[in-house]
Short mmCIF file of C-alpha atoms and ligand atoms in Angstrom, two decimals:
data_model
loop_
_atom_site.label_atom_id
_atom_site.label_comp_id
_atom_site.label_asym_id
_atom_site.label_seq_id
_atom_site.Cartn_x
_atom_site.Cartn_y
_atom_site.Cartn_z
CA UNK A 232 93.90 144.45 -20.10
CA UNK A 233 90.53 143.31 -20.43
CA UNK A 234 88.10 145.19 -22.20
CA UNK A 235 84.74 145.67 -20.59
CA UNK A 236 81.43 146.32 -22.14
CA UNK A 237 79.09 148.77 -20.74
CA UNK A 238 76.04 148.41 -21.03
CA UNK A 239 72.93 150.22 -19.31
CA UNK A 240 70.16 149.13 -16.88
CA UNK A 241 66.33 149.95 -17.33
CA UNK A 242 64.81 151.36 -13.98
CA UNK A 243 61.97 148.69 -15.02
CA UNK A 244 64.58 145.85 -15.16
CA UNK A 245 66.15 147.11 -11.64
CA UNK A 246 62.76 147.20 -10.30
CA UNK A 247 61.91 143.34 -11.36
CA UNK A 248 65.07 142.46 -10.05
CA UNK A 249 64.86 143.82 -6.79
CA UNK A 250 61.20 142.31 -6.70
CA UNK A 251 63.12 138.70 -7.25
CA UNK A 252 65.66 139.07 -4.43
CA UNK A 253 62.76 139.84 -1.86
CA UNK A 254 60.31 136.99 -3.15
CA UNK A 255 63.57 134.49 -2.41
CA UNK A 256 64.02 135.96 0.79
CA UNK A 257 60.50 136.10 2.15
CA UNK A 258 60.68 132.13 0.61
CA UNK A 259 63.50 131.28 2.77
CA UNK A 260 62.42 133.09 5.74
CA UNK A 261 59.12 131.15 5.54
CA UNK A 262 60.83 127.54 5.45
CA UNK A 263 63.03 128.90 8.00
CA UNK A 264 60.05 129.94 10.40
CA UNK A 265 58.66 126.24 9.50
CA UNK A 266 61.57 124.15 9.76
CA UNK A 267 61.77 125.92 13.58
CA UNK A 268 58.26 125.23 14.51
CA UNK A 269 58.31 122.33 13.18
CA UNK A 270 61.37 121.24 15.24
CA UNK A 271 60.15 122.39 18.52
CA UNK A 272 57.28 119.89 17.73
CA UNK A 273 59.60 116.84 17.81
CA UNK A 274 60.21 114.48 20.67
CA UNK A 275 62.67 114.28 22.43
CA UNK A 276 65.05 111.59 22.57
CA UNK A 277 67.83 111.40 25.39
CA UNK A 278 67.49 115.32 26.08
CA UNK A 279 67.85 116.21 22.52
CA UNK A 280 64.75 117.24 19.99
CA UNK A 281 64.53 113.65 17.39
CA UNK A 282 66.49 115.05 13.77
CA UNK A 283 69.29 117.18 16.19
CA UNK A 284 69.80 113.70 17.71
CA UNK A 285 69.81 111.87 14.17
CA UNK A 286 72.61 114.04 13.60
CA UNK A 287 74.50 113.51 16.41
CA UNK A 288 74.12 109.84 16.12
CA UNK A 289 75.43 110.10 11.97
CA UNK A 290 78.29 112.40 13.75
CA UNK A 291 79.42 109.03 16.17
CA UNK A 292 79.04 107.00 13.19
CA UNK A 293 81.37 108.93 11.29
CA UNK A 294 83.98 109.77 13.98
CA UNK A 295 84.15 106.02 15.31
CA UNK A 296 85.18 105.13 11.84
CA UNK A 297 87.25 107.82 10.35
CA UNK A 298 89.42 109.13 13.77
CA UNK A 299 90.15 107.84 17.10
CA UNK A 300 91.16 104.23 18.15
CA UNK A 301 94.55 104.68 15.84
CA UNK A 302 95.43 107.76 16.51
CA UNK A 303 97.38 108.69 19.57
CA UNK A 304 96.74 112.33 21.50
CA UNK A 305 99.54 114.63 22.14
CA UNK A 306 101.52 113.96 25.44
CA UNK A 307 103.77 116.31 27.33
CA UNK A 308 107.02 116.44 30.29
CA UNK A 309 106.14 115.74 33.57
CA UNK A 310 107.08 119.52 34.02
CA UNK A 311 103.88 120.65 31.92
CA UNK A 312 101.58 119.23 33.95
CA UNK A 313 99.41 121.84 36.84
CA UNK A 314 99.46 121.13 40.31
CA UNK A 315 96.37 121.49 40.94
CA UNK A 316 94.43 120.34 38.95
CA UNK A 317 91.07 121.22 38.74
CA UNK A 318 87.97 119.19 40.23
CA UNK A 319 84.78 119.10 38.07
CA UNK A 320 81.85 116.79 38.04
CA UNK A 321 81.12 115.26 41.30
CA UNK A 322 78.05 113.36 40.47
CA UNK A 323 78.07 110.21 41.67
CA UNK A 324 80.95 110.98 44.57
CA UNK A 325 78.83 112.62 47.29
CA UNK A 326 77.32 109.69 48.85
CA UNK A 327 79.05 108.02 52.01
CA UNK A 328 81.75 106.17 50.56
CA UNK A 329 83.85 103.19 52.08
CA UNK A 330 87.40 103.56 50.44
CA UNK A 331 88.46 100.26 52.77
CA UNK A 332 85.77 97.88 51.63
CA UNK A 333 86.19 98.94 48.06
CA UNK A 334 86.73 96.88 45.40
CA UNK A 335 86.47 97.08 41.49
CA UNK A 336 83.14 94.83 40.39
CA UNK A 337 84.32 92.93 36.78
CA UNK A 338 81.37 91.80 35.30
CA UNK A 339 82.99 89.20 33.20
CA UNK A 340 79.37 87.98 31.88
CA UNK A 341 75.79 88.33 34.03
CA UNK A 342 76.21 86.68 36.60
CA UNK A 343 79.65 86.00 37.11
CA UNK A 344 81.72 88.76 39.05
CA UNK A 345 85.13 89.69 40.17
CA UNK A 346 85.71 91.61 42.58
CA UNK A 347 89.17 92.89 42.92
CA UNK A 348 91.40 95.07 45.08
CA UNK A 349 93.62 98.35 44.55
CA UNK A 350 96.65 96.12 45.51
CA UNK A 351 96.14 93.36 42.99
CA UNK A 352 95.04 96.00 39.78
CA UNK A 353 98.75 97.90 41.30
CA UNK A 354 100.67 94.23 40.70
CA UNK A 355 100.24 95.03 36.77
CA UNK A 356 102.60 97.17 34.94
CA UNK A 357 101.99 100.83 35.46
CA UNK A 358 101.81 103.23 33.15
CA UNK A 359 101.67 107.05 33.19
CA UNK A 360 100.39 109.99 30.97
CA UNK A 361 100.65 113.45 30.38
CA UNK A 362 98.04 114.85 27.91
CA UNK A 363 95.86 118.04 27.63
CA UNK A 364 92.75 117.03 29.21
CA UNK A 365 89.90 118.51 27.47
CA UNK A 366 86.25 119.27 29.34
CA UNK A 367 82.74 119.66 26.49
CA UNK A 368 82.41 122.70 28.92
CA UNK A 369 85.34 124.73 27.42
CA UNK A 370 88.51 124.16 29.28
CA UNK A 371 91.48 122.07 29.24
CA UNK A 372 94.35 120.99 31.44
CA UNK A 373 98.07 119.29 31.06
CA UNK A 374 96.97 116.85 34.33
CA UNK A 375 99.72 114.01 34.65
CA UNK A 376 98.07 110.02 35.27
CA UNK A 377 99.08 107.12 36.41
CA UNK A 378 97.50 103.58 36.39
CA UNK A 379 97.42 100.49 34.23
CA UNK A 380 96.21 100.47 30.69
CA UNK A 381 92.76 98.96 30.22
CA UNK A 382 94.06 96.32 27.46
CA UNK A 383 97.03 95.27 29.75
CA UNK A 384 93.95 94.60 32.50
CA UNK A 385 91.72 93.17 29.40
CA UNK A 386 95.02 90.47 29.16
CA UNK A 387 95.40 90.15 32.74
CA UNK A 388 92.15 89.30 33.74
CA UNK A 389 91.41 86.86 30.74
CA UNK A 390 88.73 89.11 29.01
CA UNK A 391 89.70 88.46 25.31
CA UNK A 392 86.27 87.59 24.56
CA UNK A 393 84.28 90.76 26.39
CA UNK A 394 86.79 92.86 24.34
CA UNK A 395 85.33 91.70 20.86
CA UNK A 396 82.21 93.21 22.34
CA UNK A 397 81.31 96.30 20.99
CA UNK A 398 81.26 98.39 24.87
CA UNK A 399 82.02 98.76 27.81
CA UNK A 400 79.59 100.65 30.65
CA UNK A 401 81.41 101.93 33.46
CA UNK A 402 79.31 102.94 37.32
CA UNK A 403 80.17 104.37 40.26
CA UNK A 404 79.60 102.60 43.47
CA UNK A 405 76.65 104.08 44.17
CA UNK A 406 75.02 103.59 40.40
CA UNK A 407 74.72 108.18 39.91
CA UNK A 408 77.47 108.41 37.26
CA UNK A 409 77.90 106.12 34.50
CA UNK A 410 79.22 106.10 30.53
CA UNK A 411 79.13 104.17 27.97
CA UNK A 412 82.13 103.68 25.88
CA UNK A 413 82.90 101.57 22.63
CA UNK A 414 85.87 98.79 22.86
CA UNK A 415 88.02 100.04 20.37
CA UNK A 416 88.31 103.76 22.69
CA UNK A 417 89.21 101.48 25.74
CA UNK A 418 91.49 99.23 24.10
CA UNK A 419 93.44 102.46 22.96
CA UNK A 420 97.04 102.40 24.16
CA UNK A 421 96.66 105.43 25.79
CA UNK A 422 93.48 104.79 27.94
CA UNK A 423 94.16 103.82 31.40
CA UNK A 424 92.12 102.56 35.05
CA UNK A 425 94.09 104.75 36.82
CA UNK A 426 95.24 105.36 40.82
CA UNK A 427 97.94 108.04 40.54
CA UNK A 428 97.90 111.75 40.01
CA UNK A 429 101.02 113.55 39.70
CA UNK A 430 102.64 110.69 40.68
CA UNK A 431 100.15 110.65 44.22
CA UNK A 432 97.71 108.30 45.17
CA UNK A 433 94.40 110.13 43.46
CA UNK A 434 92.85 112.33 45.26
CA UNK A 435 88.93 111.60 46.73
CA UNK A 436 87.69 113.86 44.87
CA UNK A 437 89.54 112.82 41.82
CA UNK A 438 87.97 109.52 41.51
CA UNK A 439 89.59 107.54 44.20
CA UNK A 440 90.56 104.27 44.07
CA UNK A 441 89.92 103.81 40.61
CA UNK A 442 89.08 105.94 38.03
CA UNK A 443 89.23 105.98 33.88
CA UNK A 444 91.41 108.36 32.24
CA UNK A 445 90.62 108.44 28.33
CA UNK A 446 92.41 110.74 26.34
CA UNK A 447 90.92 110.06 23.28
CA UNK A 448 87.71 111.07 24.55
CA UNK A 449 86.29 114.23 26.37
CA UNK A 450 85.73 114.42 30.06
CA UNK A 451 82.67 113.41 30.55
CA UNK A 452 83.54 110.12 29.61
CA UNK A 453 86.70 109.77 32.20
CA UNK A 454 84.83 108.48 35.31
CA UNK A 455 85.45 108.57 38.49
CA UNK A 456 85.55 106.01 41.36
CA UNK A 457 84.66 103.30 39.26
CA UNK A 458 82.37 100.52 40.75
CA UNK A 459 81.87 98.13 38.12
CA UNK A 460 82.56 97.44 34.72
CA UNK A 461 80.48 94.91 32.07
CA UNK A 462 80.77 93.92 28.47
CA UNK A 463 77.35 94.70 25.89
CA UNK A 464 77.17 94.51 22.20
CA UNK A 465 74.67 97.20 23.33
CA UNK A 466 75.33 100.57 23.86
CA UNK A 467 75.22 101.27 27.79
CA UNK A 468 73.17 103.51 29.79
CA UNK A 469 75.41 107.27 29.59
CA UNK A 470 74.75 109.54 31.95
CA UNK A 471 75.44 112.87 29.55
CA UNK A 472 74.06 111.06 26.52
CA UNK A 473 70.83 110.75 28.64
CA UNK A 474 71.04 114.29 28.84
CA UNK A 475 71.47 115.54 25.29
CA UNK A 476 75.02 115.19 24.41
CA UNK A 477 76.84 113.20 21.76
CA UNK A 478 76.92 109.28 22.61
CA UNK A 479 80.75 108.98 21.38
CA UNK A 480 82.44 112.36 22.41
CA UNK A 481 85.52 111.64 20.91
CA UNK A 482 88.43 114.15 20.24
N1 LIG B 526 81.84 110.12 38.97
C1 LIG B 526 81.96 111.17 38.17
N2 LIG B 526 82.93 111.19 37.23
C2 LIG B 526 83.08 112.25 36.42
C3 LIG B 526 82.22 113.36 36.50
C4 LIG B 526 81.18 113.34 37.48
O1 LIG B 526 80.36 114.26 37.62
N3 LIG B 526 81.10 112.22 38.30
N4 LIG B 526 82.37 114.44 35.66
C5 LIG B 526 83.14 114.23 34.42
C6 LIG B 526 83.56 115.47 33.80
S1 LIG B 526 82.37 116.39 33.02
C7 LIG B 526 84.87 115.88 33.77
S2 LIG B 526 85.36 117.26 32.89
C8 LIG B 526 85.91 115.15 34.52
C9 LIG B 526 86.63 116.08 35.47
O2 LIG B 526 87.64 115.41 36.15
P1 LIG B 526 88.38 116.15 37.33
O3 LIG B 526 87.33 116.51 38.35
O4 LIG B 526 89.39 115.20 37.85
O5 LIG B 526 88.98 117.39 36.73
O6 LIG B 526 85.39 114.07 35.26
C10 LIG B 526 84.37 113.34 34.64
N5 LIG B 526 84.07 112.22 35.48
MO1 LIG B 527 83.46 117.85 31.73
#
């Protein structure tokens, strides 16, 4: 047992004390009122006020070198995945759009395109995944995917050079939707250009022909009905960045 000592408090000492305690809070309430205003005062850069996005930007620094491109998400049996699964953004998809003249636009450097078919990006191995498919909005689904892993097309389509670039910028057809995503995400075993859902050609709405499916990243980076892709040590246009989220959204 310890032995405690008592010992008695003036009502003058109380009284200074409780003096202290409101001078520190009326401090801290000031900077707080200041640091706001000041704030709301900032610019804005790409939809977010100029220190929130100097956070953000520290955040992709840190999570591009700490997590992702080694580390694999969790997959599931075919029998986990929904049926239905649900259909989100559609920016970029409501346009007139000619699924028989499509074809997928490689920029292999400026100026120098390839344009190629369903059929010939089928030819290459296919590969499928089940993962828990996770939207910034707040809800997730076990969707099922099929397609062909981006490195296996990377190999295919002799782009061992682009791939020591530092992104990627994926656009739809029609130039409304695009992201911007860093080499080492889309060289990730798991990231696909993918043409099957549940084992189905891919619905319009879910990004037919073409579409990305990276599970090492949130939605908003899994585009669909890809147009083109190119190669930039710079980091491409992004259509949510643009809009005040986080440039990397990885998981
Ligand atoms: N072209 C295009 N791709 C897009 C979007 C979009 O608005 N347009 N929304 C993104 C977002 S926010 C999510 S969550 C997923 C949703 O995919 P789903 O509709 O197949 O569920 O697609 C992504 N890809
Ligand atoms: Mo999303």
């Amino acid at each position: 047992m310890k032995n405690y000592k008592e010992y008695t408090i003036s009502s003058a000492e109380i009284r200074k004390r409780t003096i202290i305690s409101f001078l520190i809070f009326f401090v801290l309430l000031t900077c707080a009122v200041f640091i706001w205003k000041w704030l709301q005062k900032q610019p804005e850069d790409n939809g977010a006020l100029k220190p929130l996005r100097t956070i953000l930007n520290s955040d992709d620094v840190f999570f591009s070198n700490f997590l992702s491109s080694d580390h694999l998400a969790k997959t599931f049996q075919v029998g986990a995945a929904v049926h239905h699964p649900r259909v989100n953004g559609d920016v970029g998809m409501k346009s007139n759009f000619d699924t028989a003249t499509w074809k997928l636009h490689l920029v292999r450097k400026p100026g120098d395109t390839l344009q190629i078919s369903l059929d010939e990006i089928k030819t290459l191995p296919k590969t499928e995944i089940i993962f828990d498919f996770k939207c910034i909005e707040g809800w997730s689904q076990v969707t099922h995917w099929g397609g062909v892993k981006f490195s296996d097309f990377v190999q295919k389509y002799g782009l061992t050079d682009q791939s020591k670039m530092k992104y990627a910028g994926l656009v739809t057809p029609n130039s409304e939707y695009y992201v911007g995503i860093d080499m080492a995400s889309l060289m990730h075993p798991q990231t696909l250009l993918c043409y099957e859902m549940n084992g189905k050609p891919l619905p319009l709405n879910q990004g037919y022909p073409l579409r990305l499916i990276i599970p090492v990243k949130y939605g908003i980076k899994n585009l669909k009905r890809i147009g083109s892709i190119a190669f930039s040590n710079e980091r491409p246009p992004d259509y949510w960045y643009e809009r005040g989220y986080d440039y990397y959204s990885g998981l």
